[in-house]
């Protein structure tokens, strides 16, 4: 059986605790090995982003969970015009 075709882009959405974010790292590495040229964007909280800063070849988009509607508006601006073929939560 051949591997599935590579998606054009992948977005990870993990806004929970640090421990949950660290459990996503093996998935990110697996995705990177399978599809080295596919852009990966990870939306995560501020604390989680600080922990993941050294993760290579992944765009980190920080969402301020404490900012309420302002945080949501800021995230919308950061992602304006972008489309992702795959969303993993």
PDB file of C-alpha atoms in Angstrom:
ATOM      1  CA  UNK A   1       0.000   0.000   0.000  1.00  0.00           C
ATOM      2  CA  UNK A   2       1.407   3.385  -0.963  1.00  0.00           C
ATOM      3  CA  UNK A   3       1.360   6.313   1.468  1.00  0.00           C
ATOM      4  CA  UNK A   4      -1.390   8.915   1.078  1.00  0.00           C
ATOM      5  CA  UNK A   5      -0.759  11.928  -1.103  1.00  0.00           C
ATOM      6  CA  UNK A   6       0.742  14.881   0.696  1.00  0.00           C
ATOM      7  CA  UNK A   7      -1.668  17.649   1.680  1.00  0.00           C
ATOM      8  CA  UNK A   8      -0.879  21.197   0.550  1.00  0.00           C
ATOM      9  CA  UNK A   9      -0.860  22.516   4.124  1.00  0.00           C
ATOM     10  CA  UNK A  10      -1.464  21.328   7.682  1.00  0.00           C
ATOM     11  CA  UNK A  11      -2.752  23.273  10.670  1.00  0.00           C
ATOM     12  CA  UNK A  12      -2.508  21.992  14.227  1.00  0.00           C
ATOM     13  CA  UNK A  13      -4.832  23.535  16.784  1.00  0.00           C
ATOM     14  CA  UNK A  14      -3.912  22.815  20.395  1.00  0.00           C
ATOM     15  CA  UNK A  15      -4.956  25.451  22.909  1.00  0.00           C
ATOM     16  CA  UNK A  16      -4.862  23.357  26.058  1.00  0.00           C
ATOM     17  CA  UNK A  17      -2.230  22.723  28.694  1.00  0.00           C
ATOM     18  CA  UNK A  18       1.533  22.393  28.286  1.00  0.00           C
ATOM     19  CA  UNK A  19       1.400  18.635  28.749  1.00  0.00           C
ATOM     20  CA  UNK A  20      -1.086  18.253  25.916  1.00  0.00           C
ATOM     21  CA  UNK A  21       1.113  20.366  23.666  1.00  0.00           C
ATOM     22  CA  UNK A  22       4.179  18.248  24.419  1.00  0.00           C
ATOM     23  CA  UNK A  23       2.228  15.154  23.414  1.00  0.00           C
ATOM     24  CA  UNK A  24       1.785  16.719  19.953  1.00  0.00           C
ATOM     25  CA  UNK A  25       5.536  16.882  19.274  1.00  0.00           C
ATOM     26  CA  UNK A  26       5.843  13.235  18.118  1.00  0.00           C
ATOM     27  CA  UNK A  27       2.950  13.844  15.719  1.00  0.00           C
ATOM     28  CA  UNK A  28       4.662  16.945  14.333  1.00  0.00           C
ATOM     29  CA  UNK A  29       7.894  15.013  13.808  1.00  0.00           C
ATOM     30  CA  UNK A  30       6.020  12.157  12.117  1.00  0.00           C
ATOM     31  CA  UNK A  31       4.247  14.586   9.785  1.00  0.00           C
ATOM     32  CA  UNK A  32       7.546  16.287   8.984  1.00  0.00           C
ATOM     33  CA  UNK A  33       9.220  12.962   8.130  1.00  0.00           C
ATOM     34  CA  UNK A  34       6.295  11.859   5.966  1.00  0.00           C
ATOM     35  CA  UNK A  35       5.910  15.183   4.140  1.00  0.00           C
ATOM     36  CA  UNK A  36       9.071  17.276   4.561  1.00  0.00           C
ATOM     37  CA  UNK A  37       7.944  20.037   2.184  1.00  0.00           C
ATOM     38  CA  UNK A  38       4.381  20.518   3.458  1.00  0.00           C
ATOM     39  CA  UNK A  39       3.940  23.723   5.492  1.00  0.00           C
ATOM     40  CA  UNK A  40       2.853  23.040   9.072  1.00  0.00           C
ATOM     41  CA  UNK A  41       1.228  25.799  11.114  1.00  0.00           C
ATOM     42  CA  UNK A  42       0.557  25.266  14.809  1.00  0.00           C
ATOM     43  CA  UNK A  43      -1.903  27.510  16.653  1.00  0.00           C
ATOM     44  CA  UNK A  44      -1.193  27.392  20.375  1.00  0.00           C
ATOM     45  CA  UNK A  45      -1.201  29.442  23.555  1.00  0.00           C
ATOM     46  CA  UNK A  46       1.582  31.787  24.702  1.00  0.00           C
ATOM     47  CA  UNK A  47       3.046  29.435  27.295  1.00  0.00           C
ATOM     48  CA  UNK A  48       2.971  26.486  24.940  1.00  0.00           C
ATOM     49  CA  UNK A  49       4.598  28.571  22.192  1.00  0.00           C
ATOM     50  CA  UNK A  50       7.527  29.443  24.454  1.00  0.00           C
ATOM     51  CA  UNK A  51       8.061  25.744  25.068  1.00  0.00           C
ATOM     52  CA  UNK A  52       7.922  24.903  21.343  1.00  0.00           C
ATOM     53  CA  UNK A  53      10.162  27.734  20.073  1.00  0.00           C
ATOM     54  CA  UNK A  54      12.968  25.331  19.161  1.00  0.00           C
ATOM     55  CA  UNK A  55      10.740  23.092  17.054  1.00  0.00           C
ATOM     56  CA  UNK A  56      12.121  23.281  13.523  1.00  0.00           C
ATOM     57  CA  UNK A  57      10.143  23.763  10.313  1.00  0.00           C
ATOM     58  CA  UNK A  58       6.878  24.602  12.063  1.00  0.00           C
ATOM     59  CA  UNK A  59       5.221  28.011  11.996  1.00  0.00           C
ATOM     60  CA  UNK A  60       3.947  28.854  15.469  1.00  0.00           C
ATOM     61  CA  UNK A  61       0.927  31.159  15.620  1.00  0.00           C
ATOM     62  CA  UNK A  62       0.327  32.375  19.159  1.00  0.00           C
ATOM     63  CA  UNK A  63      -3.209  32.796  20.460  1.00  0.00           C
ATOM     64  CA  UNK A  64      -3.643  34.723  23.714  1.00  0.00           C
ATOM     65  CA  UNK A  65      -6.278  32.655  25.501  1.00  0.00           C
ATOM     66  CA  UNK A  66      -6.722  35.342  28.151  1.00  0.00           C
ATOM     67  CA  UNK A  67      -7.483  38.187  25.711  1.00  0.00           C
ATOM     68  CA  UNK A  68     -11.102  37.238  25.033  1.00  0.00           C
ATOM     69  CA  UNK A  69     -12.615  38.681  21.863  1.00  0.00           C
ATOM     70  CA  UNK A  70      -9.496  40.762  21.244  1.00  0.00           C
ATOM     71  CA  UNK A  71      -7.460  37.542  21.159  1.00  0.00           C
ATOM     72  CA  UNK A  72      -9.854  35.989  18.648  1.00  0.00           C
ATOM     73  CA  UNK A  73      -9.711  39.115  16.458  1.00  0.00           C
ATOM     74  CA  UNK A  74      -5.908  39.089  16.611  1.00  0.00           C
ATOM     75  CA  UNK A  75      -5.817  35.432  15.567  1.00  0.00           C
ATOM     76  CA  UNK A  76      -8.157  36.147  12.652  1.00  0.00           C
ATOM     77  CA  UNK A  77      -5.784  38.891  11.476  1.00  0.00           C
ATOM     78  CA  UNK A  78      -2.789  36.576  11.714  1.00  0.00           C
ATOM     79  CA  UNK A  79      -4.553  33.923   9.632  1.00  0.00           C
ATOM     80  CA  UNK A  80      -6.369  36.245   7.211  1.00  0.00           C
ATOM     81  CA  UNK A  81      -6.527  34.822   3.712  1.00  0.00           C
ATOM     82  CA  UNK A  82      -4.986  31.503   4.693  1.00  0.00           C
ATOM     83  CA  UNK A  83      -6.530  28.134   3.987  1.00  0.00           C
ATOM     84  CA  UNK A  84      -5.444  24.780   5.354  1.00  0.00           C
ATOM     85  CA  UNK A  85      -6.120  21.483   3.669  1.00  0.00           C
ATOM     86  CA  UNK A  86      -5.808  19.528   6.924  1.00  0.00           C
ATOM     87  CA  UNK A  87      -6.777  20.603  10.450  1.00  0.00           C
ATOM     88  CA  UNK A  88      -5.708  18.435  13.383  1.00  0.00           C
ATOM     89  CA  UNK A  89      -6.971  19.140  16.893  1.00  0.00           C
TER      90      UNK A  89
END
